GROMACS .gro file of C-alpha atoms in nm:
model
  349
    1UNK     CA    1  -1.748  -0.187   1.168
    2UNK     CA    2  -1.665  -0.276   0.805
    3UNK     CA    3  -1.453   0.051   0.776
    4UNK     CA    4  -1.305   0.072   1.113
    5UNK     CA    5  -1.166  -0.334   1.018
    6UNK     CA    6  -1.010  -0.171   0.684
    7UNK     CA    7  -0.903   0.108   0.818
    8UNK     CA    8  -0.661  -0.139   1.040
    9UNK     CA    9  -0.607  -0.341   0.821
   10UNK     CA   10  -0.446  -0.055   0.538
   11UNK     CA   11  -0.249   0.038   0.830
   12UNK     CA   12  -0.110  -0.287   0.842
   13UNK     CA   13  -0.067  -0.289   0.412
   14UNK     CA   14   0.164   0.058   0.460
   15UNK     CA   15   0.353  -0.111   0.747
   16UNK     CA   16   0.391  -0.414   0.535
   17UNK     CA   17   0.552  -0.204   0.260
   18UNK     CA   18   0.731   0.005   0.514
   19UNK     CA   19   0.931  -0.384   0.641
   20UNK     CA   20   0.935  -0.519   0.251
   21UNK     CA   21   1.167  -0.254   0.108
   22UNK     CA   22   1.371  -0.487  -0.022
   23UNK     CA   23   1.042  -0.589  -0.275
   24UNK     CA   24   1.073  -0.261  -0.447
   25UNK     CA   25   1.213  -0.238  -0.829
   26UNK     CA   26   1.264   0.111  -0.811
   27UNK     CA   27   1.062   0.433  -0.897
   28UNK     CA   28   0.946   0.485  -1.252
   29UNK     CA   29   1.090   0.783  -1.433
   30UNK     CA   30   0.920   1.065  -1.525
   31UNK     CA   31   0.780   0.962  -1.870
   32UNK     CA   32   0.630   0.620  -1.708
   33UNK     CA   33   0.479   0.871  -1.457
   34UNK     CA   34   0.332   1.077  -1.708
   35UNK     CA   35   0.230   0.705  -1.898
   36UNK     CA   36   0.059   0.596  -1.610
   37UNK     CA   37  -0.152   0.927  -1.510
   38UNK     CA   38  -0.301   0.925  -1.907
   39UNK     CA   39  -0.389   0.575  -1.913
   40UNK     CA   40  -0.558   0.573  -1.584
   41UNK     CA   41  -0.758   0.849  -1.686
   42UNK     CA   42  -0.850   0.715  -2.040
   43UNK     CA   43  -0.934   0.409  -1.862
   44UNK     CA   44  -1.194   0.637  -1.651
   45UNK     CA   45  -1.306   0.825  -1.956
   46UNK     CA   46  -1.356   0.462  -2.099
   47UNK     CA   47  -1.569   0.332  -1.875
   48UNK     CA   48  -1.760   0.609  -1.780
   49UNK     CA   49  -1.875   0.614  -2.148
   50UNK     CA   50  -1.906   0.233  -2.160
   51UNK     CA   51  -2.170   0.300  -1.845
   52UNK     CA   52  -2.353   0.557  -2.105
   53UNK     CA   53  -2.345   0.309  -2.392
   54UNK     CA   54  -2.462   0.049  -2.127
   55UNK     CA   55  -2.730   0.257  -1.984
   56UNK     CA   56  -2.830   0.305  -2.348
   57UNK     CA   57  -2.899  -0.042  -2.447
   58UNK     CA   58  -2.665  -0.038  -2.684
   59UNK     CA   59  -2.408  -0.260  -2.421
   60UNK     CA   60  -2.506  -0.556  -2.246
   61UNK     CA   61  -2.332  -0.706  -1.934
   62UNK     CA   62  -2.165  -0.409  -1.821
   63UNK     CA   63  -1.891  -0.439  -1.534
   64UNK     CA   64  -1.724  -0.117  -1.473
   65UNK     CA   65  -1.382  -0.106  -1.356
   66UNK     CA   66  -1.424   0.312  -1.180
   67UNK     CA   67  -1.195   0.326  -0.938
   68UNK     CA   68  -0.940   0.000  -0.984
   69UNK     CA   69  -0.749   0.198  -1.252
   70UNK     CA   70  -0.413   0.150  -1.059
   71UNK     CA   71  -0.395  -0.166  -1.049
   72UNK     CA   72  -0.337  -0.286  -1.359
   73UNK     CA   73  -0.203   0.036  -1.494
   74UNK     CA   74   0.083  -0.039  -1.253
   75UNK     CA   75   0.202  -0.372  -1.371
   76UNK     CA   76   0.144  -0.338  -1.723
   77UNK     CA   77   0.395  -0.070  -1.705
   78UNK     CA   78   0.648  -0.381  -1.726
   79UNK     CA   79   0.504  -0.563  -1.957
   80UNK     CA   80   0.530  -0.562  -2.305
   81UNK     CA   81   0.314  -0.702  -2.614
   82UNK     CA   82   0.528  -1.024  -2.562
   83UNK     CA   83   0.398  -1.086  -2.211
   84UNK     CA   84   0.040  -1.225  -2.182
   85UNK     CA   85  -0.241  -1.076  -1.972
   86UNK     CA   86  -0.589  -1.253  -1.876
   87UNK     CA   87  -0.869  -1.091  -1.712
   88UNK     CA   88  -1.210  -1.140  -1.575
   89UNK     CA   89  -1.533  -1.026  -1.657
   90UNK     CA   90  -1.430  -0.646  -1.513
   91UNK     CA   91  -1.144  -0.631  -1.765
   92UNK     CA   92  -1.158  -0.316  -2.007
   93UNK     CA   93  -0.859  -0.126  -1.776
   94UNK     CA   94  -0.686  -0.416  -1.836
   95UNK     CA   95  -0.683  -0.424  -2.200
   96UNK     CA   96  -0.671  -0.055  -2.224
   97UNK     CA   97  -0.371  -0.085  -1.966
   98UNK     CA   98  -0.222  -0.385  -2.201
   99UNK     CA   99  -0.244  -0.129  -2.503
  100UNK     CA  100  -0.577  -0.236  -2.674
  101UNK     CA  101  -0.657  -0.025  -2.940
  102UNK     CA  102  -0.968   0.199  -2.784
  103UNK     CA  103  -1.183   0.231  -3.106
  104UNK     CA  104  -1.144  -0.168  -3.210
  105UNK     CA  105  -1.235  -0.228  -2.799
  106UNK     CA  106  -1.558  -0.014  -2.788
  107UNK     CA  107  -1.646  -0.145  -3.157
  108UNK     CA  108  -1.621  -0.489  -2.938
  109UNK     CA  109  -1.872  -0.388  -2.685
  110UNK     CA  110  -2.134  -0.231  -2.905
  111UNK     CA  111  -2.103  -0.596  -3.100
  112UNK     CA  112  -1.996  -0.411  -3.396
  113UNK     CA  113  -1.787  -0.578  -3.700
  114UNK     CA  114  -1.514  -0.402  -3.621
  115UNK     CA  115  -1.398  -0.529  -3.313
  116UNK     CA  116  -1.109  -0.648  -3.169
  117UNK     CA  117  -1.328  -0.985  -3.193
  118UNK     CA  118  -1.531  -0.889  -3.446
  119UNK     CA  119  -1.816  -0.837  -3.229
  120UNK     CA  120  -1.828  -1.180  -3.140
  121UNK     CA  121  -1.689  -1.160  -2.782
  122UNK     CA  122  -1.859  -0.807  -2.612
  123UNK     CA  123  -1.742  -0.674  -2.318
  124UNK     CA  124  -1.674  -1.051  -2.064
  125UNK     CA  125  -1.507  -1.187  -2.345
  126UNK     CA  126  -1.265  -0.955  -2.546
  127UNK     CA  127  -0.945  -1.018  -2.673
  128UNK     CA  128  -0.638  -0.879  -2.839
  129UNK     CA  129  -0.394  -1.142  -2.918
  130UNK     CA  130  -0.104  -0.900  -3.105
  131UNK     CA  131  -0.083  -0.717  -2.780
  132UNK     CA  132  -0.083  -1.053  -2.561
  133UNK     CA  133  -0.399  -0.975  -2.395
  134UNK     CA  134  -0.524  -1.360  -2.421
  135UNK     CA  135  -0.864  -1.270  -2.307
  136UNK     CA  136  -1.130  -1.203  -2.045
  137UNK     CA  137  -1.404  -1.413  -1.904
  138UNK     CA  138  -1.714  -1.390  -1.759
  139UNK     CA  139  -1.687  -1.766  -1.541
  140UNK     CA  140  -1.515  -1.665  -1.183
  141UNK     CA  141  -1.142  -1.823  -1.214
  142UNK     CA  142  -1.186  -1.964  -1.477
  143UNK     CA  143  -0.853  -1.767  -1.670
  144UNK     CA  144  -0.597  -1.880  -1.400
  145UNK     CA  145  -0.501  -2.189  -1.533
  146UNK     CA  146  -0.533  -2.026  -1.864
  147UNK     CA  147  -0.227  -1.787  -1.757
  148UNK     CA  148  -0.050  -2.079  -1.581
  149UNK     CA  149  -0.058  -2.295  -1.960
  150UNK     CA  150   0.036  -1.951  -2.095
  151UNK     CA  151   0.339  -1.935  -1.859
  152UNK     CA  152   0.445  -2.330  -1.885
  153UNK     CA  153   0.458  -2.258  -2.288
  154UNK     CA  154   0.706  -1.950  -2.187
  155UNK     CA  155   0.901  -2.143  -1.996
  156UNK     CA  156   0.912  -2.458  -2.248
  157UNK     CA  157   0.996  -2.263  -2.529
  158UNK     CA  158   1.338  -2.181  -2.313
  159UNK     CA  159   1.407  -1.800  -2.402
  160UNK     CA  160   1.533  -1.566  -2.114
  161UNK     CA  161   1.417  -1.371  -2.004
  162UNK     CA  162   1.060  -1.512  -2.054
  163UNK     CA  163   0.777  -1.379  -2.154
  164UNK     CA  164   0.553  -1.327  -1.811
  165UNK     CA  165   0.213  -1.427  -1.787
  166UNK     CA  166  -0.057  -1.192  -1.566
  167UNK     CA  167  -0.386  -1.318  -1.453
  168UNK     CA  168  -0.598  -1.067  -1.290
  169UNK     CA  169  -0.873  -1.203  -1.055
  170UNK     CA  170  -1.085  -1.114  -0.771
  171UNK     CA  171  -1.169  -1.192  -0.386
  172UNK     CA  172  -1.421  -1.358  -0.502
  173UNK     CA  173  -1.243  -1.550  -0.691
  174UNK     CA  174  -0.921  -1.593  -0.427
  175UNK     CA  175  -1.186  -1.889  -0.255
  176UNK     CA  176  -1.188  -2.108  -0.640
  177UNK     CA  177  -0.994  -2.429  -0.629
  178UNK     CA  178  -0.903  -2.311  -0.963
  179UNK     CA  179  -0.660  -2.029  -0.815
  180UNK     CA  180  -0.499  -2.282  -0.566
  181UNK     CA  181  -0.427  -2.557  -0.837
  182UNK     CA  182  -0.281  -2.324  -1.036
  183UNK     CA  183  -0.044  -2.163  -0.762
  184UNK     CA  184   0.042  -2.492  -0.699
  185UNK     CA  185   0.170  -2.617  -1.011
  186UNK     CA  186   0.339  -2.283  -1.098
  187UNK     CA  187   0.536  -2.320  -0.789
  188UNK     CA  188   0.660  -2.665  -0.863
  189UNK     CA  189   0.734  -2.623  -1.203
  190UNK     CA  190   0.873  -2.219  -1.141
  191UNK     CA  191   0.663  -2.090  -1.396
  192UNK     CA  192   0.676  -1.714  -1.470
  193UNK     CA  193   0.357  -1.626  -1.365
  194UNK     CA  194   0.218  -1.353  -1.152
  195UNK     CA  195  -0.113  -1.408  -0.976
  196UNK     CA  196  -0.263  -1.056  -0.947
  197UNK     CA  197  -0.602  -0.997  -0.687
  198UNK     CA  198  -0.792  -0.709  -0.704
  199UNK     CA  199  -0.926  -0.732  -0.385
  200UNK     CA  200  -1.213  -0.505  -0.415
  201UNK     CA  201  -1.338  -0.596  -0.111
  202UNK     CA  202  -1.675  -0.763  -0.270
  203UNK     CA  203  -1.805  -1.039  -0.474
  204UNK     CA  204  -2.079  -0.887  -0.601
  205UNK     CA  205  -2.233  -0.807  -0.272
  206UNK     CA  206  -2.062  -1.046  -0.040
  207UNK     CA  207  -1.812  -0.856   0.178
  208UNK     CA  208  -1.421  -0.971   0.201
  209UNK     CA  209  -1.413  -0.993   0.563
  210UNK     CA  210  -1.710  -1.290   0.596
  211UNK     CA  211  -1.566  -1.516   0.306
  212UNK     CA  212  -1.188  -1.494   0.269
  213UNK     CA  213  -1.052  -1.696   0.615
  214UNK     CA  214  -0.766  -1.576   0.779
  215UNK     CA  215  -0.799  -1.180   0.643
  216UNK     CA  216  -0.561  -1.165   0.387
  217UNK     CA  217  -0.554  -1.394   0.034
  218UNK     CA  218  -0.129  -1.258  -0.019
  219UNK     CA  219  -0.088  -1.453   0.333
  220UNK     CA  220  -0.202  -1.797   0.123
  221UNK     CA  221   0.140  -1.769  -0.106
  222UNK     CA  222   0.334  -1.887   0.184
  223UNK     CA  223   0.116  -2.292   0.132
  224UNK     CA  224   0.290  -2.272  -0.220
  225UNK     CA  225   0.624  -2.168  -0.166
  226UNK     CA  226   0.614  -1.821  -0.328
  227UNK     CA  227   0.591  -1.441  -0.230
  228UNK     CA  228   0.291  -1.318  -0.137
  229UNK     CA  229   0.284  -0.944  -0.093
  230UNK     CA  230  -0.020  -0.737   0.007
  231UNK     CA  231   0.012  -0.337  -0.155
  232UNK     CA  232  -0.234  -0.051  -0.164
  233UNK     CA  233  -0.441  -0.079  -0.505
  234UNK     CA  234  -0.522   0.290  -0.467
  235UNK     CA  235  -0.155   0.336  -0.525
  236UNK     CA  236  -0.031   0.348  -0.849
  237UNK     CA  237   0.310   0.357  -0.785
  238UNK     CA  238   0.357   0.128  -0.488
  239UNK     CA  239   0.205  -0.112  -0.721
  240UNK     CA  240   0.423  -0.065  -0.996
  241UNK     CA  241   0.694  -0.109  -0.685
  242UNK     CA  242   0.544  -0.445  -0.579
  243UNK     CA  243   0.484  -0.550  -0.932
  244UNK     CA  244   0.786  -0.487  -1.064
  245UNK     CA  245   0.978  -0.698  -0.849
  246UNK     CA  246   0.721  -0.997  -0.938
  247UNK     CA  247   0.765  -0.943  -1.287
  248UNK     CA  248   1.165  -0.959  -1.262
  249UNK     CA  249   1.141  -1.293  -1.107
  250UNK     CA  250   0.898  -1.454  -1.350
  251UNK     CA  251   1.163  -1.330  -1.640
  252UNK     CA  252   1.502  -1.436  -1.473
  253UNK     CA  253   1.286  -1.794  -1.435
  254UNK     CA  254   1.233  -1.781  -1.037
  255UNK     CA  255   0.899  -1.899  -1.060
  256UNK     CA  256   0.546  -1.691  -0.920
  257UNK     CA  257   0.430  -1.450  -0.706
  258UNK     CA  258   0.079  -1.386  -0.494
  259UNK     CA  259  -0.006  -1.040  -0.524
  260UNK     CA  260  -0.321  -0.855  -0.362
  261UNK     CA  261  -0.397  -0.543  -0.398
  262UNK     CA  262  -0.668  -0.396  -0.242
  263UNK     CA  263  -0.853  -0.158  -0.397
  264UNK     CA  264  -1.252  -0.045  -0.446
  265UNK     CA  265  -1.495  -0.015  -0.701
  266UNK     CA  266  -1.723   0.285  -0.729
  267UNK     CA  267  -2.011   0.126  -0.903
  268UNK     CA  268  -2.214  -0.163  -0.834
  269UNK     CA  269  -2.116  -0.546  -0.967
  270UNK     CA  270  -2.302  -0.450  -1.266
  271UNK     CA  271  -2.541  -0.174  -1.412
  272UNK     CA  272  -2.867  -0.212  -1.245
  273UNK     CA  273  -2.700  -0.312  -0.909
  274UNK     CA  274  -2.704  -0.080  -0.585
  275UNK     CA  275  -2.440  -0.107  -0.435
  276UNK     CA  276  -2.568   0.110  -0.098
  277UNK     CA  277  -2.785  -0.219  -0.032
  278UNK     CA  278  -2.480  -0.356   0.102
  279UNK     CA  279  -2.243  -0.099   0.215
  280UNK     CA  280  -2.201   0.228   0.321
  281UNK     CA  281  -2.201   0.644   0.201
  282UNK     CA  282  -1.933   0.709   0.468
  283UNK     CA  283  -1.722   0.358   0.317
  284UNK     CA  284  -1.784   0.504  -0.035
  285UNK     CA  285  -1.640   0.848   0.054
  286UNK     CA  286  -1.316   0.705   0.166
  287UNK     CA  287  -1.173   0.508  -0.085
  288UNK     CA  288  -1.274   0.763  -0.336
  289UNK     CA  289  -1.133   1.026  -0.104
  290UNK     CA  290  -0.801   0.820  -0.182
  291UNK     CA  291  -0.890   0.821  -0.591
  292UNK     CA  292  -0.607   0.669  -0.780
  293UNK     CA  293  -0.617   0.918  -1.031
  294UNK     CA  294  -0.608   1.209  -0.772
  295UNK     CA  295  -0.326   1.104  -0.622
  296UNK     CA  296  -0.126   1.022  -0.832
  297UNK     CA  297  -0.211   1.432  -0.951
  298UNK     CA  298  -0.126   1.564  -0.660
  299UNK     CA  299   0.223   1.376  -0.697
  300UNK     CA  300   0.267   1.500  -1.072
  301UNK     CA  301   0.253   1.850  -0.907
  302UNK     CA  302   0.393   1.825  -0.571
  303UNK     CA  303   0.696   1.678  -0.798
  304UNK     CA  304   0.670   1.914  -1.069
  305UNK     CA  305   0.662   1.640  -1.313
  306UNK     CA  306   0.341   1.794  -1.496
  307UNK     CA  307   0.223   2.132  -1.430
  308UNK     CA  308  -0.143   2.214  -1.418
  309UNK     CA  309  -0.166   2.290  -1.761
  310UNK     CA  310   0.054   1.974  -1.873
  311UNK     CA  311  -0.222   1.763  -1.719
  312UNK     CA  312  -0.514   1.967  -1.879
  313UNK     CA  313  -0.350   1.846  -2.206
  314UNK     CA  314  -0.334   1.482  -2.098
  315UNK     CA  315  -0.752   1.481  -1.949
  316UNK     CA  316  -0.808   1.607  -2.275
  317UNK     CA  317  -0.618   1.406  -2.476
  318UNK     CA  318  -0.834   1.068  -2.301
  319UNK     CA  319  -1.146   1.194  -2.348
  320UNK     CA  320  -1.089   1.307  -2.720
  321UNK     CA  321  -0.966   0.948  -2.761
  322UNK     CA  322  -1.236   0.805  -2.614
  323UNK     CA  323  -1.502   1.037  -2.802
  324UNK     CA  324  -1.338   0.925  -3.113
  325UNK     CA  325  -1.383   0.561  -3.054
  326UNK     CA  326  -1.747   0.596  -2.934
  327UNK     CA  327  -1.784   0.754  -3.306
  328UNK     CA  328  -1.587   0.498  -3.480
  329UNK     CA  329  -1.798   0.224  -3.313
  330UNK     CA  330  -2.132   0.371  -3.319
  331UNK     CA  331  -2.007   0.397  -3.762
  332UNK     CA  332  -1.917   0.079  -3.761
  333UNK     CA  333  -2.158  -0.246  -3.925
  334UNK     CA  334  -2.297  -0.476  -3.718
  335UNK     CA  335  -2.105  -0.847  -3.864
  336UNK     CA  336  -2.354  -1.048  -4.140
  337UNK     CA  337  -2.483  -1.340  -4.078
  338UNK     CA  338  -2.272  -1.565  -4.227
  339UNK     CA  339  -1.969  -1.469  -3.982
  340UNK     CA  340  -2.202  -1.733  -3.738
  341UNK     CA  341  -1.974  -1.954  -3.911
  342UNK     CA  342  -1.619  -1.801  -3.965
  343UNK     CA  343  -1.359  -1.861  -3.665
  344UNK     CA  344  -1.543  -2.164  -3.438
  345UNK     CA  345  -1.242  -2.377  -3.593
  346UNK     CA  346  -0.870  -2.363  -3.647
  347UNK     CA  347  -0.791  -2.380  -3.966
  348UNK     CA  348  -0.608  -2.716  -4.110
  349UNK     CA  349  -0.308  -2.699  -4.190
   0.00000   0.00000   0.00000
């Protein structure tokens, strides 16, 4: 079956990581711990309300990100507003992960004035240039040659370490010619790039194991002369591991690195999709029996990093933050007219 295949196959992920020590950048300290527990759980808080907003009407196009929170949590923990991040059309725990302000990002949804795009891009297409987050999009691969022209103007500019440039993209998106172009070019040309798949084990409803050939889209690095590591997305920490490592040799100018980490979203492709019309309860119940956010709990206390208490403060931290942006957006004017007009150029110079 579907689960008994993954089951085998995350056996084969922890083995992978058991051989590839040598991959590992170290353990985060305590504070980036702490870091990465909060924004994984405003990131949940986030989208859960974005699902409300959605199931509102007051959000259109709604791709919720429950359940993927580690991923990007874990590399953007190396990244700073210099570095450049481009997502997909399931992208708010990346910019809320890439530091996204959360009141100018749900502004952004609702179409409001106030938004990091001033309502112009909603939820597929927001943006945050300060904090190097150069955009998501709703067309399937369409952002990894983005990040690959983001990386080549890194590299040209000739300051190390360089600024790194993370694209995140699906399976789904693993099979564009788009993603193998791109891989290519940053290879020759060493570009700092990191190519980042969430494997979520669908595209929309098509299952991983009938369209990716061969099992495993970290196994395609080796065509293009670069790392390709496969890491548990449920992890948050053996992603920031993997990541780190990738991230270090895009700065020092060693060129890219194929990452996939597989991971699971709760919800359906979008809002009015049912997801049980093509999986499983029992395939449902264990990935979220292996929630991101629980685990990385249970290692906050097992460590004593964070006692119960500690981590009270931090749940209710995210969802006052997120309760204030809701009000800040839901406040906020939708733009006038005339803005129709204001930004479709550059301006002369």
């Amino acid at each position: 079956s579907p689960l008994d295949y993954y089951l085998i196959l995350h056996f084969l992920v922890l083995f992978e990581l058991e051989v590839n020590v040598a991959i590992s950048n170290g353990s985060p300290n305590n504070e980036q711990i702490l870091w990465m527990y909060e924004t994984m759980v405003t990131i949940r808080r986030f989208e859960e309300q974005s699902k409300r907003e959605a199931d509102a009407g007051k959000l259109r196009g709604m791709h919720s990100a429950i359940g993927q929170e580690a991923v990007p949590t874990g590399i953007c923990a190396h990244l700073t507003d210099k570095d450049y991040i481009l997502g997909t059309h399931r992208s708010h725990h990346h910019c809320i992960a890439k530091g996204v302000d959360l009141k100018e990002m749900m502004a952004e949804l609702l179409g409001k004035a106030t938004g990091t795009n001033k309502g112009k891009g909603g939820t597929m297409h927001i943006a945050d240039i300060n904090k190097g987050m150069l955009g998501a999009n709703g067309v399937v691969g369409s952002n990894i040659p983005v990040a690959t022209g983001a990386a080549l103007s890194a590299k040209m500019q000739g300051t190390k370490p360089y600024s790194v440039a993370v694209v995140f993209f699906g399976d789904g998106a693993s099979n564009q010619g788009s993603l193998h172009e791109a891989m290519n070019l940053a290879s020759i040309w060493k570009l700092p790039t990191v190519f980042l798949c969430e494997n979520n084990r669908y595209a929309e409803s098509t299952p991983f194991e009938y369209a990716v050939a061969g099992g495993s889209i970290a196994n395609r690095a080796a065509g293009y002369d670069m790392p390709g590591v496969l890491v548990d997305g449920q992890s948050v920490l053996e992603v920031y591991e993997v990541s780190g490592e990738a991230v270090k040799r895009a700065r020092a100018g060693e060129g890219p690195t194929l990452i996939e980490a597989q991971t699971y979203r709760y919800m359906g492709h979008f809002g009015a999709d049912n997801p049980l019309g093509y999986r499983t309860e029992e395939e449902e119940e264990y990935y979220k029996s292996r929630d991101c956010i629980d685990q990385l709990k249970g290692y906050l206390l097992e460590n004593s990093i964070a006692s119960n208490s500690d981590i009270e403060k931090m749940d209710d931290k995210a969802l006052k933050s997120v309760e204030a942006a809701t009000k800040f957006a839901d406040e906020s004017p939708f733009p006038d007219a005339e803005e129709l007009y204001t930004d479709v150029y550059a301006p002369s110079k």
